[in-house]
mmCIF file of C-alpha atoms in Angstrom:
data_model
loop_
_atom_site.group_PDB
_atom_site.id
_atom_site.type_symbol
_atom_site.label_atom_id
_atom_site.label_comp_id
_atom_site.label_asym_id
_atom_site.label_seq_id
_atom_site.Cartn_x
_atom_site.Cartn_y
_atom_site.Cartn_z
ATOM 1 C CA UNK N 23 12.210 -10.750 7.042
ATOM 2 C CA UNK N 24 11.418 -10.134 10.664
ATOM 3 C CA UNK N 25 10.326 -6.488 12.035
ATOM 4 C CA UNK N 26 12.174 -3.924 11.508
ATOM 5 C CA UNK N 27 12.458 -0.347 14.083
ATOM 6 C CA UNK N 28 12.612 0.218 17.657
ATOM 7 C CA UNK N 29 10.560 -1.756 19.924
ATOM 8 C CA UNK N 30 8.299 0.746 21.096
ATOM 9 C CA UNK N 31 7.763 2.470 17.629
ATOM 10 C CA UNK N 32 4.734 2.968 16.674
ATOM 11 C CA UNK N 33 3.400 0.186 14.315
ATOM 12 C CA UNK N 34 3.336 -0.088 10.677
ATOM 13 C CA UNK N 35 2.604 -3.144 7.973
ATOM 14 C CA UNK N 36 3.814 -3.087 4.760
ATOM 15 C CA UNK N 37 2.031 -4.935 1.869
ATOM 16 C CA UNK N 38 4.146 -5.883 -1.417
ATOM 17 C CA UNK N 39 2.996 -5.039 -4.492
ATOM 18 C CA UNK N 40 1.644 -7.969 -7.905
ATOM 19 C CA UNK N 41 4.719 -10.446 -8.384
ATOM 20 C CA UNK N 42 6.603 -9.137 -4.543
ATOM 21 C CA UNK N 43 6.829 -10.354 -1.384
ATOM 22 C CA UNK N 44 8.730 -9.193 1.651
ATOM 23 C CA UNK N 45 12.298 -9.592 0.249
ATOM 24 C CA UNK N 46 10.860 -6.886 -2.512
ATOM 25 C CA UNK N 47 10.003 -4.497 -0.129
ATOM 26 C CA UNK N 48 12.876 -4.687 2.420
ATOM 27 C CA UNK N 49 14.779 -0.995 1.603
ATOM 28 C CA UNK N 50 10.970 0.677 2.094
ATOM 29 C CA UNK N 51 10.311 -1.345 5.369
ATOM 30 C CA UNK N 52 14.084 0.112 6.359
ATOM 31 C CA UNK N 53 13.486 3.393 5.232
ATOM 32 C CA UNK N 54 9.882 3.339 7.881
ATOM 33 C CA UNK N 55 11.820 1.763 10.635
ATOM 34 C CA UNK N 56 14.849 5.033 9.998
ATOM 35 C CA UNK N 57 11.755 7.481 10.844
ATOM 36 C CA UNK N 58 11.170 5.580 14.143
ATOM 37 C CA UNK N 59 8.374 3.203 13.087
ATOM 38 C CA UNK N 60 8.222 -0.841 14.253
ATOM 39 C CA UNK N 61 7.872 -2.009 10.661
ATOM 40 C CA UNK N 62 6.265 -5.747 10.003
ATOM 41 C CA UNK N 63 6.588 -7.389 6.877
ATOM 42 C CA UNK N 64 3.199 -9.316 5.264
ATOM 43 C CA UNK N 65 4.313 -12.692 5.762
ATOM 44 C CA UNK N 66 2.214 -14.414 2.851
ATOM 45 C CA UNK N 67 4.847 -14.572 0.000
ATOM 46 C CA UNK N 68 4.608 -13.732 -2.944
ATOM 47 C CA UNK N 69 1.596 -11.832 -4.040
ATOM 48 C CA UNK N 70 0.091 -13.314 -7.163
ATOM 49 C CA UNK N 71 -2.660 -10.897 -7.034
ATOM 50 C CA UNK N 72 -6.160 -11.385 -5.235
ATOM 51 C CA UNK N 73 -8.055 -14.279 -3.913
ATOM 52 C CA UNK N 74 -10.960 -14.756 -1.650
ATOM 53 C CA UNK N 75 -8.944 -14.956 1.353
ATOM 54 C CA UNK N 76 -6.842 -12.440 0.633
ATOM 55 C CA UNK N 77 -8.864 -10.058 3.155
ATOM 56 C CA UNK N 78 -9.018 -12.815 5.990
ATOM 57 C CA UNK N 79 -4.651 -13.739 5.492
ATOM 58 C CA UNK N 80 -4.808 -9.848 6.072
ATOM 59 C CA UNK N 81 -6.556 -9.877 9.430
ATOM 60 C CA UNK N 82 -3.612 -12.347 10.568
ATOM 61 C CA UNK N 83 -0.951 -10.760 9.025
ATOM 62 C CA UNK N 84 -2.094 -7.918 11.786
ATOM 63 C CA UNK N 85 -2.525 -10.356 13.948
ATOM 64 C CA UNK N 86 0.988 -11.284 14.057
ATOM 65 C CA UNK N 87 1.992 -8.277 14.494
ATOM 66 C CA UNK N 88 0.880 -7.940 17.893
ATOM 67 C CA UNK N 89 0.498 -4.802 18.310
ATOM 68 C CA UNK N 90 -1.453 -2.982 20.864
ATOM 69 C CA UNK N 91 -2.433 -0.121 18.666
ATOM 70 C CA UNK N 92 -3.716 0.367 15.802
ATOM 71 C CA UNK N 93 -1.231 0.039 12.594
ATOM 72 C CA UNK N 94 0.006 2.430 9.454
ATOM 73 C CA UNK N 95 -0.724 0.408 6.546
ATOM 74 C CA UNK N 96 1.377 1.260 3.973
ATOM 75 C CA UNK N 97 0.488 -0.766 0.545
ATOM 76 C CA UNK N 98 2.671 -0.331 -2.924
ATOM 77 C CA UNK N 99 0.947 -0.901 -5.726
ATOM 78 C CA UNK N 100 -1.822 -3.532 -5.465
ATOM 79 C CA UNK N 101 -0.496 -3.674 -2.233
ATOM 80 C CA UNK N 102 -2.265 -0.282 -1.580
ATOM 81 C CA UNK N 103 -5.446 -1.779 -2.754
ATOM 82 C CA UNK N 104 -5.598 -4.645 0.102
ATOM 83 C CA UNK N 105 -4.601 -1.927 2.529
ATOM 84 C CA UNK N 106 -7.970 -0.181 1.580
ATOM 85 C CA UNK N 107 -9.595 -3.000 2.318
ATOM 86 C CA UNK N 108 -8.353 -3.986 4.977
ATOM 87 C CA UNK N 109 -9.219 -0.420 6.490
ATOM 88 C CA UNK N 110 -12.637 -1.185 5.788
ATOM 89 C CA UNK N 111 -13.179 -4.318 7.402
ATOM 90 C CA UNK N 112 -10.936 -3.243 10.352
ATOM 91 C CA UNK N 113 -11.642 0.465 10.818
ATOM 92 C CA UNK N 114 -10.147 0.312 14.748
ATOM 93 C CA UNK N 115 -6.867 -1.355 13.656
ATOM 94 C CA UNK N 116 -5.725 0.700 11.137
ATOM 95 C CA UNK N 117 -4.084 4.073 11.983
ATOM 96 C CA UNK N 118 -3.994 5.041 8.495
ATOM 97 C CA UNK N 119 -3.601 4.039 5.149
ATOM 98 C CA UNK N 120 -0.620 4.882 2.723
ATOM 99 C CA UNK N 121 -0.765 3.615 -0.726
ATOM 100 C CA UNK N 122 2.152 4.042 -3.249
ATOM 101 C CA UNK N 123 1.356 3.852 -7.098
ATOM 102 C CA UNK N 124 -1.552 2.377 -6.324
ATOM 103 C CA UNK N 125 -4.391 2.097 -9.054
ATOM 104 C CA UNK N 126 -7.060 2.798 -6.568
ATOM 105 C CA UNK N 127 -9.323 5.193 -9.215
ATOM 106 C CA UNK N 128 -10.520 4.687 -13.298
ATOM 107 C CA UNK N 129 -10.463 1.896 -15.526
ATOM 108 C CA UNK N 130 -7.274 -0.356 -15.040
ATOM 109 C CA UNK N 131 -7.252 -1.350 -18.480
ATOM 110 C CA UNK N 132 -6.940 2.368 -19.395
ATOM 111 C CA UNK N 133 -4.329 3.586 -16.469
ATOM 112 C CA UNK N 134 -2.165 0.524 -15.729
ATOM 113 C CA UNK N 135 0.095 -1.354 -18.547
ATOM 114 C CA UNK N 136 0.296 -4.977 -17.005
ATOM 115 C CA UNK N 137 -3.468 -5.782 -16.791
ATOM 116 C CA UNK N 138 -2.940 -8.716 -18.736
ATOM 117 C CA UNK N 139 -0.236 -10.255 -17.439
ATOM 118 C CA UNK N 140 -1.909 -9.617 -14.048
ATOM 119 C CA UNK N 141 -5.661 -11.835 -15.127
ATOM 120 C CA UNK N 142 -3.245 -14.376 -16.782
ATOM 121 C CA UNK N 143 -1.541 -14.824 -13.279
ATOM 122 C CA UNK N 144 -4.275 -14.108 -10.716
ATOM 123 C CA UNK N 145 -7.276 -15.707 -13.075
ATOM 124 C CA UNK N 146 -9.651 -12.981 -13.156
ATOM 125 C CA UNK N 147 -10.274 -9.748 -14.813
ATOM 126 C CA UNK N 148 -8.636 -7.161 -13.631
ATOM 127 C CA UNK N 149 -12.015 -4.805 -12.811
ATOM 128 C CA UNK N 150 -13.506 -7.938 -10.990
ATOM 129 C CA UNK N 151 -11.204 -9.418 -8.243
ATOM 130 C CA UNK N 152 -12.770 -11.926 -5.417
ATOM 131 C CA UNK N 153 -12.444 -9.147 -2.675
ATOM 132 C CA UNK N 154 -14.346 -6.268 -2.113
ATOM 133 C CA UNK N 155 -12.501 -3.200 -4.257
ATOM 134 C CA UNK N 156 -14.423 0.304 -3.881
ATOM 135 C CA UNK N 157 -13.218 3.408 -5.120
ATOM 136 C CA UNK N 158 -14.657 5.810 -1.761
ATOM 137 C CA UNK N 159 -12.395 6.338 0.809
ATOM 138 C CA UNK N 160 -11.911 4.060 3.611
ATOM 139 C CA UNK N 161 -13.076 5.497 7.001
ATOM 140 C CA UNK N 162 -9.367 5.992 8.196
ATOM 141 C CA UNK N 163 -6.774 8.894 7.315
ATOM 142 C CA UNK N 164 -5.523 8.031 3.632
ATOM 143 C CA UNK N 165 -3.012 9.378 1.452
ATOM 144 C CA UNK N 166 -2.084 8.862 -2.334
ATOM 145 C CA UNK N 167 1.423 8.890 -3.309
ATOM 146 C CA UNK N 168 1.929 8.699 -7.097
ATOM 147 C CA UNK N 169 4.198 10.008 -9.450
ATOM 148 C CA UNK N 170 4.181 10.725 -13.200
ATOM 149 C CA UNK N 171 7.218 8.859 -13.905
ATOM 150 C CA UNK N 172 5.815 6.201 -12.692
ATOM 151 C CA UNK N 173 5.551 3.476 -15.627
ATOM 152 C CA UNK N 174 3.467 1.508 -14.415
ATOM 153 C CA UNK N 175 0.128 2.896 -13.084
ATOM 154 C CA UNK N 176 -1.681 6.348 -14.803
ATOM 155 C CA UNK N 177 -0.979 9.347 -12.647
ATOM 156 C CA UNK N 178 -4.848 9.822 -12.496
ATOM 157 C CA UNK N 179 -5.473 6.461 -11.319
ATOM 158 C CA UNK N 180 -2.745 6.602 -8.490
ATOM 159 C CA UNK N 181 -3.558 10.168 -7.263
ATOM 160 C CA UNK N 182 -7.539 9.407 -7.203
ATOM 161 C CA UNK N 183 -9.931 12.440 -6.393
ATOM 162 C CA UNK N 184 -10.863 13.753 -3.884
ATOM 163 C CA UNK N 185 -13.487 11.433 -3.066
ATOM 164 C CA UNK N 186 -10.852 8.466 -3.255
ATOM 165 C CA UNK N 187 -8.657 9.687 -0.686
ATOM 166 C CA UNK N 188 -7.700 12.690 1.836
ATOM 167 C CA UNK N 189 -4.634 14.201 0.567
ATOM 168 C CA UNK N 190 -2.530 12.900 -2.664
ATOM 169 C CA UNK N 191 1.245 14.150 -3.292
ATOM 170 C CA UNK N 192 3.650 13.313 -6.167
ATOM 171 C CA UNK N 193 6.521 12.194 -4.935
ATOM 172 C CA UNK N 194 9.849 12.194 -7.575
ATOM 173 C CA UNK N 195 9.991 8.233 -8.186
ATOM 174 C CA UNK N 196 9.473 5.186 -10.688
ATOM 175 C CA UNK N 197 6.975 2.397 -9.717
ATOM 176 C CA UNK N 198 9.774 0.321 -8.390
ATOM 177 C CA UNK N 199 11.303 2.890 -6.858
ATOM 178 C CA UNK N 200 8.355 3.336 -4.111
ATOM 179 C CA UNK N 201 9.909 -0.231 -2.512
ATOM 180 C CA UNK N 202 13.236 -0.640 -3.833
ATOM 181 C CA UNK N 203 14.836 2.989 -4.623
ATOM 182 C CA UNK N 204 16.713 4.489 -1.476
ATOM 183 C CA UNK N 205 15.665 7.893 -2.438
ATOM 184 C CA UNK N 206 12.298 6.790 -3.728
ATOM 185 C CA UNK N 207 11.235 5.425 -0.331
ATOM 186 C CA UNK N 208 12.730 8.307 2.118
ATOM 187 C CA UNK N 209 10.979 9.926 0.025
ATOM 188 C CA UNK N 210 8.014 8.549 0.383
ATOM 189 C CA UNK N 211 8.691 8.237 4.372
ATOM 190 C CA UNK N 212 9.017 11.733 4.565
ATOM 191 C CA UNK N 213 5.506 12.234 3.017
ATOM 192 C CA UNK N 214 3.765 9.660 5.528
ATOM 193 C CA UNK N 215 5.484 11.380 8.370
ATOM 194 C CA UNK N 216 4.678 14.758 7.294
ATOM 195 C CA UNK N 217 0.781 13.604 6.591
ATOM 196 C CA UNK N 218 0.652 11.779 10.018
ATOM 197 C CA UNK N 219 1.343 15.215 12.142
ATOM 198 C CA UNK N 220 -1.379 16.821 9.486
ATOM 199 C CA UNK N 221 -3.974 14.596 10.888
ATOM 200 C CA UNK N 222 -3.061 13.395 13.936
ATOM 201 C CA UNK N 223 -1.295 16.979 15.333
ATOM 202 C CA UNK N 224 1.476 16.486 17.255
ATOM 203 C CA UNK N 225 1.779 12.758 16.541
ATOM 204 C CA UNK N 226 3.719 10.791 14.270
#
């Protein structure tokens, strides 16, 4: 559970998806660290969906981090939703934002097959959570990875528009696979390396 990467990497949280914590996400935080990154794990648990201090645990979790710089956020599945949000409320700490199968665009009762176990668990509807949750971009770098074997969440809804996001690929994976599948996070990490030097030039 503790960072993951060289030392000197350059910075990156990863936030779990509904019903996953850190121990969920463990072969994706590996599979960062492998391209170089210093990769820090959440720290809140399990993630039973949103609450009203979901945006200020956030601000901590980077907190903890202690990084100098400012961070890749990298969010699967709801995960990716936080990481939005987080982007907004802390434009000059977040590098950029990744999200993987995230249902960032539509109608979640339309694109996603677990809304209902989700508002029985978190205890509220799943187009109304206690956080802000916007569908414009956030004012960092952000990129949509989705896939249409996905299961989980709507192609449409993960790979948003073009006002959603900057750049969306598919990448070849299930929803599980985006934090759990070796090949399904590499990859993934080949994408966020590959959309890094896009934006940033030479960096990673």
């Amino acid at each position: 559970m503790r960072p993951r990467g060289p030392a000197d990497g350059p910075p990156a949280l990863v936030i779990p998806g509904f019903i996953a914590n850190d121990r969920t996400t463990m072969e994706l935080r590996r599979a960062l660290a492998e391209a170089g990154f210093r990769v820090h794990p959440w720290r809140q648990g399990m993630n039973w969906g949103a609450k009203a201090d979901t945006l200020e645990r956030l601000k901590r979790a980077v907190d903890l981090c202690g990084a100098e710089q400012p961070m890749l956020v990298v969010g699967w599945s709801l995960g990716g939703l936080y990481a939005r949000e987080l982007a907004r409320a802390e434009p000059d700490r977040v590098r950029a934002v990744v999200t993987l199968g995230s249902p960032m665009w539509g109608d979640r009762r339309r694109y996603t097959n677990v809304w209902k176990l989700y508002e029985r668990v978190a205890g509220h509807p799943v187009d109304d959570p206690p956080i802000p949750d916007r569908e414009e971009k956030p004012p960092v770098p952000t990129l949509a990875l989705w896939s249409r074997r996905d299961g989980i969440v709507g192609a449409p809804s993960a790979r948003g528009t073009e006002e959603t996001r900057d750049k969306a690929v598919e990448v070849d994976s299930t929803h599980m696979g985006f934090a759990v599948s070796r090949k399904g996070t590499r990859l993934a990490v080949a994408e966020i390396v590959r959309f890094l030097k896009e934006v940033e030039g030479a960096g990673r």
